XYZ file of C-alpha atoms in Angstrom:
734
model
C 57.074 73.406 78.809
C 58.751 76.423 77.159
C 59.874 77.302 73.912
C 60.348 74.161 71.054
C 62.010 74.176 67.608
C 59.718 72.469 65.062
C 61.467 73.223 61.953
C 63.778 70.825 62.559
C 64.866 69.664 59.082
C 66.343 73.476 58.153
C 69.667 74.645 59.543
C 68.840 77.304 62.536
C 68.624 80.968 61.384
C 70.806 82.458 59.860
C 72.973 79.994 59.145
C 72.176 80.392 55.315
C 69.443 82.594 55.190
C 66.873 80.265 54.843
C 63.037 81.098 56.396
C 60.364 79.340 57.993
C 57.610 81.740 58.785
C 53.619 81.752 58.416
C 53.243 79.071 60.954
C 49.470 77.841 61.621
C 48.089 75.364 64.090
C 45.272 73.395 65.137
C 44.386 71.037 68.284
C 42.447 67.872 68.280
C 42.256 64.381 69.968
C 41.750 64.288 73.455
C 42.068 66.815 76.380
C 44.803 65.112 78.660
C 47.000 64.187 75.456
C 46.319 66.505 73.169
C 47.096 66.194 69.559
C 48.513 69.553 68.412
C 49.489 69.674 64.482
C 51.760 72.778 62.861
C 51.990 73.687 59.876
C 54.283 76.290 58.137
C 55.819 77.393 54.809
C 60.126 76.799 54.357
C 61.925 77.796 51.718
C 64.565 75.084 53.093
C 64.361 72.872 49.310
C 64.245 76.185 47.151
C 68.340 77.659 45.644
C 66.810 80.993 46.468
C 66.149 82.140 49.545
C 62.575 83.341 50.398
C 61.720 81.643 47.320
C 60.622 78.116 46.050
C 58.306 77.627 49.438
C 57.039 74.343 50.611
C 54.791 73.332 53.505
C 56.376 71.650 56.396
C 54.111 70.230 59.367
C 55.342 68.810 62.748
C 52.715 67.239 65.349
C 52.668 66.221 69.169
C 50.531 63.851 70.800
C 50.701 64.604 73.701
C 49.683 67.953 74.725
C 52.990 69.466 73.083
C 55.439 68.088 76.001
C 56.888 66.079 72.862
C 57.017 66.351 68.949
C 58.366 64.483 66.125
C 62.188 64.041 65.509
C 61.714 65.302 62.171
C 59.477 67.398 60.592
C 57.426 66.369 57.326
C 56.100 68.139 54.296
C 53.157 68.299 53.282
C 52.323 69.603 49.306
C 53.690 66.669 48.234
C 53.464 65.710 44.636
C 55.556 68.246 43.515
C 59.115 68.738 42.960
C 60.238 70.039 46.476
C 61.475 73.912 45.990
C 60.673 74.543 42.357
C 57.510 76.603 43.505
C 55.946 78.415 46.087
C 53.436 76.965 48.541
C 51.616 79.454 50.223
C 49.155 80.354 52.987
C 48.858 76.847 54.347
C 45.748 76.228 56.651
C 44.941 74.016 59.622
C 41.857 71.620 60.179
C 40.707 69.120 62.675
C 37.432 67.105 62.828
C 38.445 62.856 62.468
C 41.675 63.928 61.818
C 44.438 66.722 60.602
C 43.352 68.348 57.191
C 45.563 70.786 55.757
C 44.891 73.129 52.871
C 47.398 75.416 51.215
C 47.355 77.542 47.476
C 50.691 76.329 45.337
C 51.998 77.259 41.549
C 52.889 73.577 40.615
C 50.798 74.582 37.621
C 51.658 77.913 36.852
C 54.162 80.297 37.589
C 53.561 83.398 39.881
C 54.297 85.061 42.620
C 52.503 84.971 46.342
C 50.595 88.678 46.104
C 49.321 88.224 42.748
C 46.056 89.153 43.551
C 47.235 92.208 44.944
C 49.927 93.434 42.789
C 49.531 91.159 39.651
C 52.621 91.008 38.771
C 53.315 89.496 35.675
C 51.265 85.942 34.634
C 50.204 83.686 37.216
C 48.782 80.446 38.477
C 48.495 79.531 41.958
C 45.311 76.552 43.201
C 43.978 75.254 46.375
C 45.132 71.740 47.330
C 44.075 69.749 49.942
C 45.332 66.751 52.017
C 43.942 64.361 54.630
C 44.875 61.986 57.238
C 42.961 59.193 58.465
C 45.859 57.756 61.038
C 46.687 60.197 63.250
C 49.138 62.388 60.396
C 51.545 58.914 59.877
C 50.163 59.147 56.149
C 48.406 61.431 53.746
C 46.239 61.558 51.077
C 48.435 61.192 47.524
C 47.829 63.174 45.465
C 46.900 65.947 46.966
C 43.132 66.899 45.879
C 43.006 70.629 43.302
C 39.964 71.646 44.671
C 39.362 74.931 42.093
C 37.932 73.098 38.803
C 39.182 75.967 36.106
C 41.399 74.482 33.311
C 44.941 74.152 34.450
C 47.282 76.107 32.872
C 45.333 79.118 31.942
C 47.009 81.713 34.127
C 44.468 82.659 36.326
C 45.306 82.643 40.016
C 43.112 80.948 43.354
C 44.645 81.834 46.888
C 43.921 83.322 50.518
C 41.959 79.521 51.303
C 39.909 78.803 54.816
C 38.126 75.840 55.535
C 35.926 74.728 58.020
C 34.141 70.963 58.760
C 30.483 69.763 58.750
C 29.001 67.605 61.759
C 28.675 65.244 59.347
C 32.475 65.423 58.042
C 32.289 66.772 54.900
C 34.955 70.027 54.329
C 33.569 73.348 52.895
C 36.667 75.896 51.650
C 36.079 79.528 50.496
C 39.138 81.013 48.514
C 39.753 84.565 46.798
C 39.683 83.299 42.441
C 39.635 86.182 39.811
C 39.331 83.224 36.974
C 36.590 85.183 35.417
C 38.593 88.484 34.470
C 41.136 86.564 31.727
C 42.225 89.532 29.816
C 43.694 91.462 32.696
C 44.005 88.530 35.529
C 42.899 91.565 38.163
C 39.425 91.355 39.162
C 38.578 88.688 42.562
C 35.256 86.959 43.275
C 34.874 84.914 46.609
C 34.449 80.698 45.584
C 33.586 78.110 47.392
C 33.365 74.247 47.357
C 32.983 71.479 49.439
C 33.931 67.458 49.624
C 30.892 65.629 50.523
C 32.517 62.425 52.433
C 33.215 59.378 49.960
C 33.882 61.341 47.486
C 36.887 61.723 45.523
C 36.771 65.134 44.377
C 35.347 68.897 45.448
C 32.154 69.842 44.106
C 31.612 72.186 41.069
C 32.950 76.107 42.726
C 30.399 78.229 42.711
C 30.694 82.230 43.303
C 29.013 83.749 46.397
C 29.746 87.026 46.503
C 29.836 89.636 44.030
C 33.408 90.258 42.043
C 35.843 92.874 43.780
C 36.530 96.406 41.958
C 39.733 95.836 39.520
C 42.902 97.031 41.715
C 44.135 100.366 41.108
C 46.848 100.932 43.637
C 46.038 98.731 47.052
C 43.388 95.849 47.245
C 42.097 95.716 50.880
C 42.106 91.457 50.619
C 45.546 90.274 52.564
C 44.866 86.530 54.705
C 40.917 88.102 55.369
C 38.357 85.797 54.854
C 36.745 83.244 56.643
C 34.260 80.202 56.896
C 32.430 78.733 59.485
C 29.372 76.116 59.845
C 26.596 74.314 61.085
C 24.167 71.628 59.843
C 23.868 72.827 56.758
C 24.777 76.388 56.367
C 28.585 78.013 55.589
C 29.291 81.259 56.941
C 31.983 83.256 55.364
C 32.867 86.950 56.087
C 35.644 88.144 54.109
C 37.375 91.606 53.471
C 36.905 93.571 50.312
C 37.779 96.634 48.870
C 33.710 96.921 48.195
C 33.214 99.585 45.505
C 36.336 101.927 46.269
C 39.734 99.979 45.791
C 41.809 102.196 48.142
C 39.412 101.306 51.408
C 39.003 97.957 52.952
C 35.153 96.746 53.856
C 33.510 94.118 55.853
C 31.221 91.650 53.864
C 28.708 88.676 55.134
C 27.853 86.137 53.108
C 26.560 82.355 53.303
C 25.791 79.510 51.176
C 23.971 76.071 51.775
C 25.588 73.145 50.713
C 24.553 71.662 47.544
C 23.084 68.194 47.718
C 26.322 65.647 47.387
C 26.444 63.968 44.092
C 24.960 60.417 43.683
C 27.542 58.042 44.618
C 28.125 54.271 43.412
C 27.583 51.265 45.208
C 26.159 48.023 44.774
C 23.684 46.824 42.327
C 22.521 43.195 42.020
C 21.671 42.456 37.998
C 19.749 39.712 36.656
C 22.370 37.801 34.812
C 25.506 39.899 35.473
C 26.116 39.591 39.304
C 27.017 42.504 41.277
C 28.275 46.179 39.218
C 29.521 49.799 41.282
C 27.149 51.823 39.821
C 24.703 54.640 40.700
C 21.159 53.875 41.235
C 20.046 55.474 37.950
C 22.660 53.291 36.160
C 21.643 50.750 38.586
C 17.416 51.059 37.625
C 18.708 51.518 34.088
C 20.129 47.896 33.933
C 17.160 46.056 35.731
C 18.939 45.764 38.679
C 18.639 46.063 42.590
C 20.169 48.938 44.098
C 21.898 47.964 48.076
C 22.673 51.096 48.861
C 25.528 53.926 48.045
C 28.431 52.931 49.060
C 28.019 48.980 49.654
C 31.060 47.533 48.152
C 30.471 44.477 45.535
C 33.651 43.194 47.574
C 32.489 40.491 49.369
C 29.725 40.016 46.814
C 26.206 40.727 48.167
C 24.240 39.546 45.437
C 25.214 35.660 46.264
C 23.883 33.860 49.627
C 25.077 33.911 53.124
C 24.268 34.607 56.463
C 21.332 36.685 57.690
C 20.476 37.540 61.045
C 16.833 37.552 62.243
C 17.556 38.855 65.767
C 18.523 35.003 66.847
C 17.233 33.116 64.090
C 19.409 31.986 61.120
C 18.913 32.096 57.330
C 21.303 32.385 54.359
C 19.570 34.939 51.332
C 21.531 37.540 49.812
C 22.291 40.808 50.803
C 19.166 42.675 49.153
C 17.035 39.797 50.305
C 18.194 40.038 54.084
C 17.384 43.875 54.271
C 13.924 43.669 53.500
C 13.949 40.796 56.286
C 15.127 43.575 58.177
C 17.726 41.423 59.190
C 21.382 41.483 59.364
C 24.018 40.327 56.141
C 27.005 39.056 57.290
C 29.088 38.392 53.603
C 31.887 35.623 55.264
C 29.119 33.207 56.398
C 27.667 31.193 54.177
C 26.464 28.491 56.824
C 24.392 28.718 60.094
C 25.971 26.008 61.495
C 27.242 27.074 64.306
C 24.827 29.280 64.473
C 26.400 32.733 64.106
C 23.784 35.080 64.522
C 24.641 36.794 68.000
C 25.237 35.090 71.504
C 22.028 33.239 72.823
C 23.752 32.930 76.192
C 27.034 32.737 77.547
C 28.048 31.240 80.798
C 30.438 33.051 83.729
C 32.956 30.202 84.300
C 35.572 31.592 86.631
C 35.903 31.689 90.419
C 34.216 28.189 92.368
C 30.508 28.976 90.673
C 28.944 29.191 86.890
C 26.013 31.007 85.930
C 24.644 31.154 82.130
C 23.242 34.468 81.397
C 21.249 35.339 78.718
C 20.066 38.088 76.408
C 16.520 37.972 76.753
C 16.128 38.727 81.152
C 15.837 34.935 81.843
C 19.136 33.104 84.194
C 20.701 29.863 83.940
C 19.397 27.947 80.404
C 17.439 30.003 77.361
C 14.266 27.894 77.944
C 12.489 25.308 80.175
C 13.938 22.506 77.762
C 17.252 23.480 79.544
C 19.191 22.527 75.781
C 21.128 26.030 76.327
C 22.614 26.781 79.114
C 24.735 25.504 81.910
C 22.143 27.039 85.070
C 23.835 27.616 88.327
C 26.584 25.147 89.229
C 28.067 25.266 92.771
C 31.033 24.618 93.551
C 32.559 24.251 90.982
C 35.552 23.408 92.815
C 34.424 20.150 93.773
C 32.116 19.298 90.701
C 29.242 20.437 91.744
C 25.959 19.906 89.859
C 23.648 22.487 88.988
C 21.236 23.756 91.084
C 18.972 25.777 89.074
C 16.274 24.884 86.709
C 15.578 28.827 85.379
C 14.882 31.372 86.362
C 14.825 35.950 85.360
C 14.283 39.161 85.960
C 10.562 40.345 86.903
C 10.037 44.300 86.553
C 6.283 44.806 87.603
C 4.027 47.970 86.393
C 0.629 46.867 88.112
C -0.693 42.993 88.985
C -1.896 42.422 85.411
C 1.536 43.547 84.152
C 4.880 41.999 85.109
C 7.588 41.759 81.905
C 9.526 37.840 82.545
C 10.800 35.054 81.210
C 10.788 32.245 82.582
C 8.249 28.879 82.357
C 7.809 27.972 78.831
C 3.988 27.659 79.603
C 3.542 31.161 80.286
C 1.853 32.590 77.990
C 2.649 36.573 78.591
C 6.779 36.280 77.825
C 7.881 39.935 77.535
C 11.169 40.477 77.380
C 13.017 40.383 74.003
C 16.588 41.250 72.567
C 16.372 45.126 72.367
C 17.003 45.895 68.844
C 18.355 49.164 69.219
C 20.537 49.026 71.221
C 21.331 46.034 69.789
C 21.409 43.985 73.089
C 23.040 40.537 72.035
C 25.619 39.316 74.511
C 28.545 41.424 74.681
C 31.657 40.206 76.883
C 34.367 42.810 78.037
C 37.953 42.856 76.540
C 39.309 43.895 79.395
C 37.802 42.384 82.337
C 37.312 44.237 84.938
C 35.738 42.406 87.353
C 37.435 38.651 85.889
C 34.536 38.450 83.916
C 32.126 40.898 82.519
C 28.602 40.711 80.569
C 26.282 42.986 78.717
C 23.079 42.229 77.145
C 19.761 44.448 76.652
C 15.943 43.304 76.403
C 12.671 45.385 76.373
C 9.207 44.163 76.852
C 8.367 44.366 73.122
C 7.237 40.711 72.924
C 4.328 41.845 75.214
C 0.744 42.289 73.586
C 1.024 45.938 74.334
C 3.854 46.618 75.504
C 5.107 49.311 78.239
C 8.087 50.408 76.744
C 10.396 49.198 78.750
C 14.032 49.115 78.653
C 16.456 46.566 80.511
C 20.222 47.105 80.122
C 21.825 43.774 81.867
C 25.409 43.846 83.290
C 26.821 40.847 85.505
C 30.181 40.420 86.794
C 31.995 37.082 88.008
C 34.579 37.338 90.226
C 37.974 34.705 90.574
C 41.456 36.305 91.886
C 43.906 34.720 94.640
C 43.841 35.934 97.802
C 40.287 36.771 97.735
C 38.600 33.272 97.649
C 35.850 33.999 99.290
C 34.654 36.460 95.681
C 34.426 33.393 93.687
C 31.299 31.991 95.306
C 28.645 34.715 93.558
C 27.717 36.704 90.587
C 26.354 40.031 90.524
C 23.910 41.197 88.262
C 23.094 45.128 87.432
C 19.728 46.030 85.845
C 19.287 49.420 84.470
C 15.265 49.491 83.550
C 14.644 52.382 81.670
C 10.486 53.578 80.367
C 10.968 54.689 77.339
C 7.744 56.669 76.687
C 6.284 59.589 77.488
C 3.611 58.220 80.601
C 4.421 57.784 83.892
C 4.570 54.535 86.112
C 4.207 54.928 89.292
C 4.943 52.246 92.050
C 7.098 50.090 89.785
C 9.074 46.669 91.250
C 12.278 44.705 90.299
C 12.799 41.458 91.556
C 14.527 38.334 90.477
C 12.748 34.866 90.636
C 14.909 31.703 90.770
C 13.278 28.104 90.374
C 16.360 26.516 92.542
C 16.394 22.153 92.540
C 18.732 20.653 94.979
C 19.454 17.352 93.874
C 15.984 15.936 94.030
C 13.928 18.819 94.572
C 11.170 17.629 96.130
C 12.930 17.612 99.102
C 14.313 21.302 99.137
C 14.326 23.769 102.391
C 14.930 27.407 102.428
C 15.109 30.063 104.782
C 14.930 33.982 104.201
C 16.804 36.984 106.104
C 14.946 40.615 105.494
C 17.706 42.355 107.709
C 20.569 40.875 104.658
C 18.031 41.390 102.421
C 18.377 37.814 101.434
C 16.706 34.590 100.718
C 18.324 30.886 100.829
C 17.315 27.054 99.482
C 19.377 23.693 100.752
C 18.480 20.204 100.008
C 17.202 18.405 103.234
C 19.033 15.545 102.753
C 22.270 16.202 101.551
C 25.105 17.123 103.366
C 27.783 18.907 103.602
C 24.224 21.412 103.575
C 24.935 23.304 100.094
C 23.299 26.328 100.083
C 22.137 28.410 96.929
C 20.482 32.006 96.784
C 19.781 35.739 96.184
C 20.498 38.815 97.997
C 19.158 42.940 96.835
C 22.925 44.607 96.675
C 22.414 48.328 98.126
C 24.575 51.078 98.608
C 24.133 54.270 99.486
C 23.579 56.088 96.330
C 19.933 56.210 97.423
C 18.454 52.807 95.532
C 14.854 51.514 96.214
C 14.533 49.762 99.607
C 13.974 46.022 100.093
C 10.382 45.131 99.694
C 10.264 41.444 99.631
C 11.967 38.522 100.124
C 10.775 35.299 99.743
C 10.703 31.498 99.759
C 7.755 30.601 96.721
C 5.590 27.422 97.022
C 5.476 26.051 93.429
C 2.580 23.621 94.014
C 0.903 26.846 94.847
C 1.800 29.202 92.839
C 3.425 27.340 89.491
C 1.961 23.604 89.587
C -2.012 24.837 88.862
C -0.809 26.342 85.370
C 2.926 25.442 85.147
C 3.881 28.473 85.158
C 2.939 31.970 87.883
C 0.135 34.693 86.997
C 0.619 37.928 86.964
C -1.009 39.045 90.146
C 0.852 36.450 92.288
C 4.056 37.528 90.660
C 3.073 41.482 91.997
C 1.985 39.765 94.803
C 5.508 38.522 95.574
C 7.295 41.435 94.551
C 5.267 43.542 95.880
C 4.720 41.499 99.481
C 0.950 42.120 98.916
C 0.018 39.971 101.880
C 0.944 37.223 104.533
C 0.080 34.378 101.416
C 3.312 35.587 99.462
C 5.747 36.141 102.201
C 7.229 33.159 103.406
C 10.452 33.423 105.343
C 11.150 30.202 106.438
C 9.693 26.254 105.519
C 9.771 24.678 108.652
C 6.038 24.422 109.088
C 5.827 23.354 105.445
C 8.040 20.929 105.347
C 10.361 19.732 102.276
C 8.744 20.107 98.913
C 9.505 22.345 95.709
C 10.213 25.496 96.597
C 11.486 29.066 94.294
C 13.013 32.123 95.696
C 12.662 35.973 94.768
C 14.178 38.784 95.969
C 12.671 42.346 94.989
C 12.943 45.979 95.394
C 10.780 49.055 95.203
C 8.109 50.813 94.553
C 9.073 53.606 92.709
C 7.897 55.690 90.142
C 9.353 55.936 86.798
C 8.979 58.942 84.722
C 9.507 59.306 80.950
C 13.456 58.805 79.861
C 13.668 58.259 83.912
C 16.007 55.245 84.552
C 16.285 53.030 87.765
C 19.499 50.462 88.956
C 19.070 47.610 91.005
C 21.135 45.113 91.330
C 21.149 41.156 92.938
C 23.697 37.936 93.598
C 23.209 34.691 92.906
C 25.191 33.058 96.251
C 26.621 29.699 96.923
C 27.923 28.624 99.814
C 28.895 24.824 101.732
C 27.537 25.596 105.055
C 24.587 27.805 105.912
C 27.381 30.021 107.766
C 29.252 30.573 104.885
C 26.833 31.184 102.258
C 26.451 34.240 105.123
C 29.992 34.876 105.093
C 30.076 35.184 101.040
C 26.674 37.351 101.140
C 28.237 40.133 102.985
C 31.696 39.652 100.530
C 29.225 40.193 97.801
C 27.370 43.627 99.392
C 31.015 44.899 100.707
C 32.427 44.280 96.593
C 28.769 45.710 95.761
C 29.518 48.892 98.074
C 33.148 49.352 96.741
C 32.319 48.822 93.210
C 33.267 45.952 90.586
C 36.860 47.349 89.958
C 37.405 46.008 93.986
C 39.013 42.845 92.824
C 41.559 45.131 90.763
C 45.356 46.023 92.242
C 45.428 48.765 94.257
C 47.075 50.889 91.940
C 44.622 50.231 88.993
C 42.304 52.498 87.614
C 38.572 51.845 88.229
C 36.663 51.261 85.093
C 34.599 54.335 83.600
C 34.656 53.702 79.620
C 33.274 49.959 78.412
C 35.157 48.518 75.607
C 33.192 45.297 74.605
C 34.691 42.647 72.504
C 34.160 42.619 68.692
C 31.841 40.559 66.724
C 32.792 38.395 65.438
C 35.816 37.677 66.138
C 38.027 35.679 64.716
C 36.642 37.417 61.374
C 37.226 36.932 58.190
C 35.693 40.648 56.269
C 34.048 42.446 59.584
C 33.905 42.890 62.737
C 31.730 45.271 65.522
C 33.085 46.887 68.291
C 31.233 47.903 70.897
C 31.879 50.993 73.115
C 29.919 52.331 75.775
C 30.594 55.954 77.279
C 29.049 56.718 80.960
C 29.000 60.398 79.788
C 30.391 62.867 77.148
C 33.964 62.147 76.488
C 37.326 63.016 74.354
C 38.041 59.135 72.811
C 40.602 57.841 70.280
C 40.466 54.770 69.170
C 42.237 52.719 66.938
C 43.655 49.058 65.141
C 47.276 48.141 66.129
C 49.613 45.440 63.924
C 51.530 43.668 66.697
C 54.464 45.935 66.330
C 52.182 48.544 68.050
C 52.225 51.006 64.393
C 48.760 52.378 63.546
C 46.642 50.975 60.922
C 43.595 52.737 61.383
C 41.894 55.247 63.374
C 37.977 53.726 63.846
C 37.281 56.675 66.581
C 38.954 60.303 67.019
C 37.259 63.433 69.496
C 34.411 64.167 71.671
C 31.221 61.531 71.787
C 28.128 61.537 73.886
C 27.605 59.420 76.600
C 25.783 56.169 75.760
C 26.487 53.113 73.204
C 28.476 53.349 70.107
C 29.365 50.812 67.820
C 32.105 51.089 65.755
C 32.610 49.049 62.218
C 36.062 48.057 61.369
C 35.911 46.509 57.404
C 40.035 44.936 58.162
C 41.771 47.482 56.277
C 43.936 49.853 56.812
C 43.397 53.746 56.437
C 45.049 53.833 52.547
C 41.985 51.357 52.072
C 43.864 47.543 52.001
C 43.161 44.883 53.392
C 45.636 43.251 56.332
C 46.688 40.287 56.173
C 45.669 37.201 58.668
C 46.768 37.784 61.554
C 46.999 38.846 65.245
C 45.736 42.977 65.791
C 44.615 45.189 69.081
C 42.312 48.103 69.373
C 43.388 50.601 71.821
C 41.082 52.690 73.189
C 42.609 55.895 75.011
C 40.329 58.437 76.813
C 39.867 60.966 79.644
C 38.250 58.299 81.591
C 40.514 55.464 80.818
C 42.413 53.111 78.503
C 41.794 49.324 77.417
C 43.318 47.068 74.738
C 41.682 44.261 72.796
C 42.625 41.811 70.810
C 41.269 40.963 67.150
C 42.269 37.947 64.828
C 41.512 38.430 61.182
C 41.735 34.996 59.029
C 41.690 35.000 55.438
């Protein structure tokens, strides 16, 4: 890469004898494109070389390959070159942070603590950036809290960050020797997340003896933190001013001071006060940091799963709901996605966040079913269907027929399981939802994450004729579940549902149905999809005689469901309707058995398929299997990068006050997620750094890095990671 000069605003030495010195750097951001921030002391603004140092910086966002075309001053808020700023120290948490010592509030020289040359007053200052160094907090925060103008000195600062974002700072300080300005102590302070000032300063080590001829301090101090403790190493003169010793001390972080938040007061509306002040006003405190804009004390939408009501924020919290200040009515229902249609390609399928497919319930008031072929204005061929997970003959988690008293699936709360749609479609349309068996009388701790993929691309017409359903089942209990089966049940009704026929082919893991009377012989069906990763084998692919198993009680019994899942006997395996004749049938395809230990997961996938003849159906089933084997990115252009990170659409979008973005990481990854305007300027950093695998919900309040509300318009989420990159469009309405 070669050496690159960074102090670009200063003529190359020795043109006028200027100094750029004492460099420090910090590396953060992404492994592939590391963010490198370098800071140094620079006397370019002084009238006298070697004096009047300012703190300057430069940074690279691509691992040091390129740097900013001009460096920038960091010790803002003071006239350039007027006072010395020394000892810059950078850090990285969610972005770059800088600490330094300067004498803007007094006078002095750099080594005042070493030689005490006259009266001096150096302070410790701190700045931070929330947008990758484009802007800095202004004015800088003064760390030491002794009175300004006392001509007592602070120097040699160091900082580190706790996992929660708390900033810990240590430095040398002689405020307690006002008469002689000689004796030093080590001081400590913290900046809690969201606080506007550092905590009260605390001495954490015994005073060093007064300086006589030499004092071993220099830059020799260090702090490193864990979740609760600051660990400090320092060099001092101990009992002998002529010799240095190494010391260690530790200090527990103080409790953060009470922070104000929204308080709903009788007759006064919302007051932004602390909890104690709120109680004194006779109000209800909604929490630290909760803003009064928008007013949480007025009525607005409260979402209780899919149900919507209009109450205050406090009432919504008591109900266990999610309050949406930007909406004041429930029409249309804004509370999560109840269902959504896969509507690309030649088939249309409704999926839900409760394990049922086709419609949200048997009334068919919400949903479109399975429409095929769309290219010729085909009809819906599905009454209802859904996922079955069988643990034993007395417990099969499902949600299909309304008359079933045991409808176990319910939208997940943690993680939030409402339907999400990928920002950047890979494949052409991808959705995600999650649900649990928490609606059961005695839940068994099942969590299902459901992904569904639909395809439509020129040149791949055969990919238009199916939708893939990918289920990941997790056992969230401490108990082992043995002989588990997973299957999909579909009650197809093709034209006259009493005149349907069907057939199964276990060698292809599929089952299909068609109408006995309808040319051109539309076929719809279901296939278990398998790859070489060792998933559970096919356990059954069968038709179900509804007159026998559904009609008697208007739903299926768990014992019969488990029987079909496991092919428990000849009554649970119907491979052809030839001997039975046209009637009302359903289909099931299942995989298993397998064991599901505590915390274990098992993935199982199926395809719902259409074809305009038996031959076309089989061909489409083959393409579905091949597509699954190649992965959902198979329909992308050859040069496209296979998807690894999932960036799901913001909800709501468009939005007025705030929106939530869901990010799914397959494993621990370095990620950078920011909000940009249409000119490509970064307005806000939402996530920057290493994050564990799993689901991450991020909230954007429609404000930039300085806390200003952005205007109405189009904005973009931009995700960059060591796995893949994504972009997503957001719309703000004011």
